[in-house]
Amino acid sequence: MAPSLTRREALGGAAAALLLASCGGGDPPPATGPKPGSGAALLGSLLALERASFAAYGACLEVLRGEARQQVHAIRAQERGHASGLERLITDLGGDPPPGRSADEYARTFPRLETPADALRFVQDLEERQVRAYLEALTELPDLELRRAAAGICGDEANHLAAARVLQGLQAAEGPFVTGAL
Amino acid sequence: MAARSDTETLEDLLAREQRLLSAYEAALRRDAIDPALGETLRDHERAHVRALEQTLAGAGRRNPRASVPSAELTAALRDRDTFAQFAMRLEEETRGMYIDAAARMRDADLRRPLGSIMACGAAHVVALKDSLGIFLVN
C-alpha cells in the first residue's frame, strides 16, 4: 500500500513551505547599512516569519468562529506588534527592514483550510516554528538587548502555541521543555 | 553592582523553580488545583528542578536550600481560583526571570534550554487561565 500523508502532516508541511517561502531567495537582501554579525540579517529572517504568520492567520480567521476566532485574532494582532518591533530593531542597527511579500504571494503558499480544526492545527504548526526560531536566535544574536527582545517575543509565541493547543483540547504544554532541553 | 555569574543566575532560577514545585505540591495536597492539571504542572517543575540541579552540579555547585512556605502561599490554598491566580503571578514573575537569564547567559549553549523552560512556563500560564475560564492570549 502506498504511504499516506495524514492531514496533520500535510498542514505541518504547508507551514514549513510557507515559512521557507517567506525567507526564500526571492526576497531582496538586507540593505548594506548594518555591520556583518550585527544580528540584522537574523532579525530580518524573524521578521519574515512574523509577516508570513500574520498573513496566514488572516486565512485562518476566515474559517474560525466564536472563541477560537477571538483568540487567533488577538494572536494575529500581537504578531503585527512583533513585526513592528523587529523593524525598529533592524532600523536601529542601520539596516532597512526587508519589504516582505504581497498578501497574494503569501496566500499561494497556504494549505487549504476547510475546517476550524485545520486552521488551529496550522496555527499550532506556525507557532512551534516561531518558538524554535526565537530559541535559535537566542544562541546567535550578539547583543544582550537584542537577545532580551527575542526572548520576550519567544515568550509571547509560547503563549500563542499553548493557546492553540488548548483550543484543540490538548494540554497547554506538550512537555517540560518546549522544543528543547538542558 | 557586579553582574551575576551564570552559576548565580542558575541558582536564582533553581530557587524559583523549587518555590513553584512546592506550591503545586501543596495545592495538590490541599485540593486547591484540579488533580490532573496540578500533577502535570508539578511534573514539569520537577523536570525543571532536576535539569537545573544537574547543570549546577556540573559546575561544582551545591543546590540552594529550600525555603519555608510563604504566608502568601498558605493564603492562596484556600480555594482553586485563588490558587490559580497566585500560581499565575508566580509563573509570570518566573517567566520574566527566564527572559532576562536566557538573554544574559555568557554560556551561549545554555540560552536555548533556558528559553525552552521559559516557554513551558508561558504554557503553564495558559493552562491556569483556561482553568479560570479567562482569555488565553496575553
Coordinates of C-alpha atoms in Angstrom, one line a residue:
Chain A
M1 CA 0.0 0.0 0.0
A2 CA 1.3 3.4 -0.8
P3 CA 2.3 5.5 2.2
S4 CA -0.4 8.1 3.0
L5 CA 0.1 11.6 4.4
T6 CA -2.0 12.4 7.4
R7 CA -3.9 15.8 7.4
R8 CA -1.7 16.9 10.3
E9 CA 1.5 16.1 8.4
A10 CA 0.1 17.9 5.3
L11 CA -0.6 21.0 7.3
G12 CA 2.8 20.8 9.0
G13 CA 4.4 20.5 5.7
A14 CA 2.4 23.5 4.5
A15 CA 3.6 25.5 7.4
A16 CA 7.2 24.7 6.6
A17 CA 6.7 25.6 3.0
L18 CA 5.1 28.9 3.9
L19 CA 8.0 29.8 6.2
L20 CA 10.6 28.7 3.7
A21 CA 8.9 30.7 1.1
S22 CA 8.8 33.7 3.4
C23 CA 12.6 33.5 3.8
G24 CA 13.3 32.5 0.2
G25 CA 15.8 33.8 -2.3
G26 CA 13.1 36.0 -3.9
D27 CA 13.4 38.5 -1.1
P28 CA 15.9 41.3 -1.6
P29 CA 19.0 41.0 0.6
P30 CA 19.2 43.3 3.6
A31 CA 20.4 46.8 3.0
T32 CA 24.1 47.4 3.2
G33 CA 24.0 49.5 6.3
P34 CA 24.5 47.2 9.3
K35 CA 27.8 45.6 10.0
P36 CA 28.2 41.9 9.3
G37 CA 27.4 40.0 12.5
S38 CA 25.2 42.7 13.9
G39 CA 22.2 40.4 14.0
A40 CA 20.3 42.4 11.4
A41 CA 20.1 39.6 9.0
L42 CA 18.8 37.2 11.6
L43 CA 16.3 39.7 12.7
G44 CA 15.2 40.0 9.1
S45 CA 14.6 36.3 9.0
L46 CA 12.5 36.5 12.1
L47 CA 10.6 39.4 10.6
A48 CA 9.8 37.3 7.6
L49 CA 8.4 34.6 9.8
E50 CA 6.2 37.1 11.7
R51 CA 4.8 38.6 8.4
A52 CA 4.1 35.2 7.0
S53 CA 2.3 34.1 10.2
F54 CA 0.3 37.4 10.2
A55 CA -0.8 36.7 6.6
A56 CA -1.6 33.0 7.4
Y57 CA -3.7 33.9 10.5
G58 CA -5.8 36.1 8.2
A59 CA -6.7 33.0 6.3
C60 CA -7.3 31.1 9.5
L61 CA -9.8 33.7 10.7
E62 CA -12.0 33.1 7.6
V63 CA -12.8 29.6 8.9
L64 CA -12.8 30.1 12.6
R65 CA -15.8 31.2 14.7
G66 CA -16.5 32.1 18.3
E67 CA -13.9 32.0 21.0
A68 CA -11.2 30.4 18.8
R69 CA -11.6 33.2 16.3
Q70 CA -11.3 35.8 19.1
Q71 CA -8.1 34.2 20.4
V72 CA -6.5 33.9 16.9
H73 CA -7.5 37.5 16.2
A74 CA -5.6 38.5 19.3
I75 CA -2.6 36.4 18.4
R76 CA -2.6 38.0 14.9
A77 CA -2.6 41.5 16.4
Q78 CA 0.4 40.5 18.6
E79 CA 2.3 39.2 15.5
R80 CA 1.8 42.6 13.9
G81 CA 3.3 44.2 17.0
H82 CA 6.3 41.8 16.9
A83 CA 6.9 42.7 13.3
S84 CA 6.9 46.4 14.1
G85 CA 9.3 45.9 16.9
L86 CA 11.7 43.9 14.7
E87 CA 11.5 46.5 12.0
R88 CA 12.6 49.1 14.6
L89 CA 15.5 46.9 15.8
I90 CA 16.7 46.5 12.3
T91 CA 16.5 50.2 11.6
D92 CA 18.3 50.9 14.9
L93 CA 21.2 48.7 13.6
G94 CA 21.4 50.8 10.5
G95 CA 19.5 48.5 8.2
D96 CA 16.4 48.7 6.1
P97 CA 13.8 46.1 7.0
P98 CA 13.1 43.7 4.1
P99 CA 9.9 44.7 2.2
G100 CA 8.0 41.4 2.6
R101 CA 5.6 39.9 0.1
S102 CA 2.1 40.7 -1.0
A103 CA -0.9 39.1 0.5
D104 CA -1.5 37.2 -2.7
E105 CA 2.1 35.8 -2.7
Y106 CA 1.6 34.5 0.9
A107 CA -1.8 33.1 0.1
R108 CA -0.4 31.0 -2.7
T109 CA 1.6 29.0 -0.2
F110 CA -1.2 28.4 2.3
P111 CA -2.8 24.9 2.6
R112 CA -6.5 24.5 2.0
L113 CA -8.1 25.3 5.4
E114 CA -11.6 23.7 5.3
T115 CA -12.5 23.4 9.0
P116 CA -11.7 25.2 12.3
A117 CA -9.6 22.2 13.2
D118 CA -7.5 22.6 10.1
A119 CA -6.9 26.3 11.0
L120 CA -6.0 25.6 14.6
R121 CA -3.5 22.9 13.6
F122 CA -2.0 25.3 11.1
V123 CA -1.7 28.0 13.9
Q124 CA 0.0 25.4 16.2
D125 CA 2.5 24.4 13.5
L126 CA 3.4 28.0 12.7
E127 CA 3.8 28.9 16.4
E128 CA 6.0 25.8 17.0
R129 CA 8.2 27.0 14.2
Q130 CA 8.3 30.6 15.6
V131 CA 9.2 29.4 19.1
R132 CA 12.1 27.3 17.6
A133 CA 13.3 30.2 15.5
Y134 CA 13.4 32.6 18.5
L135 CA 15.1 30.0 20.7
E136 CA 17.7 29.6 18.0
A137 CA 18.1 33.3 17.7
L138 CA 18.9 33.4 21.5
T139 CA 22.1 31.5 20.9
E140 CA 23.1 33.6 17.9
L141 CA 22.2 37.2 18.5
P142 CA 25.4 39.1 19.5
D143 CA 23.9 41.8 21.7
L144 CA 22.2 41.5 25.1
E145 CA 19.3 43.8 24.3
L146 CA 18.6 42.0 21.0
R147 CA 18.6 38.7 22.9
R148 CA 16.3 40.1 25.5
A149 CA 13.9 41.3 22.8
A150 CA 14.0 37.9 21.2
A151 CA 13.4 36.1 24.5
G152 CA 10.4 38.4 25.2
I153 CA 8.8 37.7 21.9
C154 CA 9.6 34.0 22.3
G155 CA 7.5 34.1 25.5
D156 CA 4.6 35.5 23.5
E157 CA 4.9 32.9 20.8
A158 CA 4.9 30.2 23.5
N159 CA 1.7 31.7 24.9
H160 CA 0.2 31.5 21.4
L161 CA 1.4 28.0 20.9
A162 CA -0.2 26.9 24.2
A163 CA -3.4 28.7 23.4
A164 CA -3.6 27.0 20.0
R165 CA -3.1 23.6 21.7
V166 CA -5.8 24.3 24.4
L167 CA -8.3 25.4 21.8
Q168 CA -7.8 21.9 20.2
G169 CA -8.4 20.2 23.5
L170 CA -4.7 19.4 24.0
Q171 CA -2.6 20.1 27.1
A172 CA -1.1 23.6 27.0
A173 CA 2.5 22.2 27.0
E174 CA 3.5 19.0 25.3
G175 CA 6.2 18.5 27.9
P176 CA 8.5 20.3 30.4
F177 CA 10.9 21.6 27.7
V178 CA 9.2 23.3 24.7
T179 CA 11.2 22.3 21.7
G180 CA 14.5 21.8 23.6
A181 CA 16.1 20.5 26.8
L182 CA 19.0 21.2 29.1
Chain B
M1 CA 26.9 46.3 41.1
A2 CA 28.8 43.4 39.6
A3 CA 26.9 41.4 37.0
R4 CA 25.8 38.0 38.3
S5 CA 27.7 35.0 37.1
D6 CA 25.9 32.3 35.1
T7 CA 26.1 30.0 38.1
E8 CA 24.5 32.6 40.4
T9 CA 21.7 33.2 37.9
L10 CA 21.1 29.4 37.6
E11 CA 20.9 29.2 41.4
D12 CA 18.3 32.0 41.4
L13 CA 16.3 30.1 38.8
L14 CA 16.5 26.9 40.8
A15 CA 15.2 28.6 43.9
R16 CA 12.3 29.9 41.9
E17 CA 11.5 26.5 40.4
Q18 CA 11.7 24.9 43.8
R19 CA 9.1 27.5 45.0
L20 CA 6.8 26.7 42.1
L21 CA 7.2 22.9 42.8
S22 CA 6.4 23.4 46.4
A23 CA 3.4 25.5 45.5
Y24 CA 1.9 22.8 43.2
E25 CA 2.7 20.0 45.7
A26 CA 0.9 21.9 48.4
A27 CA -2.0 22.7 46.1
L28 CA -2.4 19.0 45.2
R29 CA -2.3 18.0 48.9
R30 CA -5.0 20.6 49.8
D31 CA -7.1 20.0 46.7
A32 CA -6.5 23.6 45.6
I33 CA -6.0 22.6 42.0
D34 CA -7.6 20.2 39.6
P35 CA -5.6 17.0 40.2
A36 CA -4.8 16.3 36.5
L37 CA -3.7 19.9 35.9
G38 CA -1.7 20.0 39.2
E39 CA 0.1 16.8 38.5
T40 CA 1.1 17.9 35.0
L41 CA 2.4 21.3 36.3
R42 CA 4.2 19.6 39.2
D43 CA 5.9 17.1 37.0
H44 CA 7.1 19.8 34.7
E45 CA 8.5 21.8 37.6
R46 CA 10.2 18.6 38.9
A47 CA 11.9 18.2 35.5
H48 CA 13.0 21.9 35.5
V49 CA 14.4 21.5 39.0
R50 CA 16.3 18.3 38.0
A51 CA 17.7 19.9 34.9
L52 CA 18.9 23.0 36.8
E53 CA 20.4 20.8 39.6
Q54 CA 22.3 18.7 37.1
T55 CA 23.6 21.8 35.3
L56 CA 24.7 23.3 38.6
A57 CA 26.3 20.0 39.8
G58 CA 28.3 20.1 36.6
A59 CA 29.6 23.5 37.7
G60 CA 30.5 22.0 41.1
R61 CA 27.8 23.9 43.0
R62 CA 25.5 22.7 45.7
N63 CA 21.8 23.2 45.5
P64 CA 20.4 26.2 47.3
R65 CA 18.3 25.3 50.4
A66 CA 14.6 25.1 50.0
S67 CA 12.7 27.9 51.7
V68 CA 9.7 27.6 54.0
P69 CA 6.3 28.1 52.5
S70 CA 5.3 31.8 52.4
A71 CA 2.2 33.2 54.1
E72 CA 1.1 34.2 50.6
L73 CA 1.0 30.6 49.5
T74 CA -0.8 29.5 52.6
A75 CA -3.5 32.1 52.0
A76 CA -3.7 31.1 48.3
L77 CA -4.5 27.5 49.2
R78 CA -8.0 28.3 50.4
D79 CA -9.7 27.6 47.0
R80 CA -8.9 26.7 43.4
D81 CA -9.5 30.1 41.9
T82 CA -7.3 31.9 44.5
F83 CA -4.5 29.4 44.0
A84 CA -4.7 29.6 40.2
Q85 CA -4.4 33.4 40.4
F86 CA -1.4 33.0 42.8
A87 CA 0.3 30.5 40.6
M88 CA -0.2 32.7 37.5
R89 CA 1.6 35.6 39.2
L90 CA 4.4 33.3 40.3
E91 CA 4.7 31.8 36.8
E92 CA 4.7 35.3 35.2
E93 CA 7.4 36.5 37.5
T94 CA 9.4 33.4 36.8
R95 CA 9.0 34.0 33.1
G96 CA 10.4 37.4 33.4
M97 CA 13.4 36.0 35.3
Y98 CA 14.0 33.4 32.5
I99 CA 13.7 36.1 29.8
D100 CA 16.5 38.1 31.5
A101 CA 18.6 35.0 32.3
A102 CA 18.3 33.5 28.8
A103 CA 19.5 36.8 27.3
R104 CA 22.3 37.3 29.8
M105 CA 23.9 33.8 29.9
R106 CA 27.5 34.0 28.9
D107 CA 27.5 30.4 28.0
A108 CA 25.5 30.6 24.8
D109 CA 24.7 26.8 24.9
L110 CA 22.5 27.5 28.0
R111 CA 20.4 30.2 26.4
R112 CA 18.2 27.9 24.3
P113 CA 17.3 25.4 27.1
L114 CA 16.5 28.3 29.5
G115 CA 14.3 29.7 26.8
S116 CA 12.7 26.3 26.4
I117 CA 11.8 26.3 30.1
M118 CA 10.5 29.8 29.9
A119 CA 8.3 28.7 27.0
C120 CA 6.9 25.9 29.2
G121 CA 6.2 28.5 31.9
A122 CA 4.2 30.5 29.4
A123 CA 2.2 27.4 28.6
H124 CA 1.5 26.9 32.4
V125 CA 0.0 30.4 32.5
V126 CA -2.3 29.5 29.6
A127 CA -3.3 26.3 31.4
L128 CA -4.1 28.2 34.6
K129 CA -6.0 30.8 32.6
D130 CA -8.0 28.0 31.0
S131 CA -8.8 26.6 34.4
L132 CA -10.2 30.0 35.4
G133 CA -12.1 30.4 32.1
I134 CA -10.3 33.6 31.2
F135 CA -9.0 34.8 27.8
L136 CA -5.9 32.7 26.9
V137 CA -3.8 35.2 24.9
N138 CA -1.7 37.6 26.8

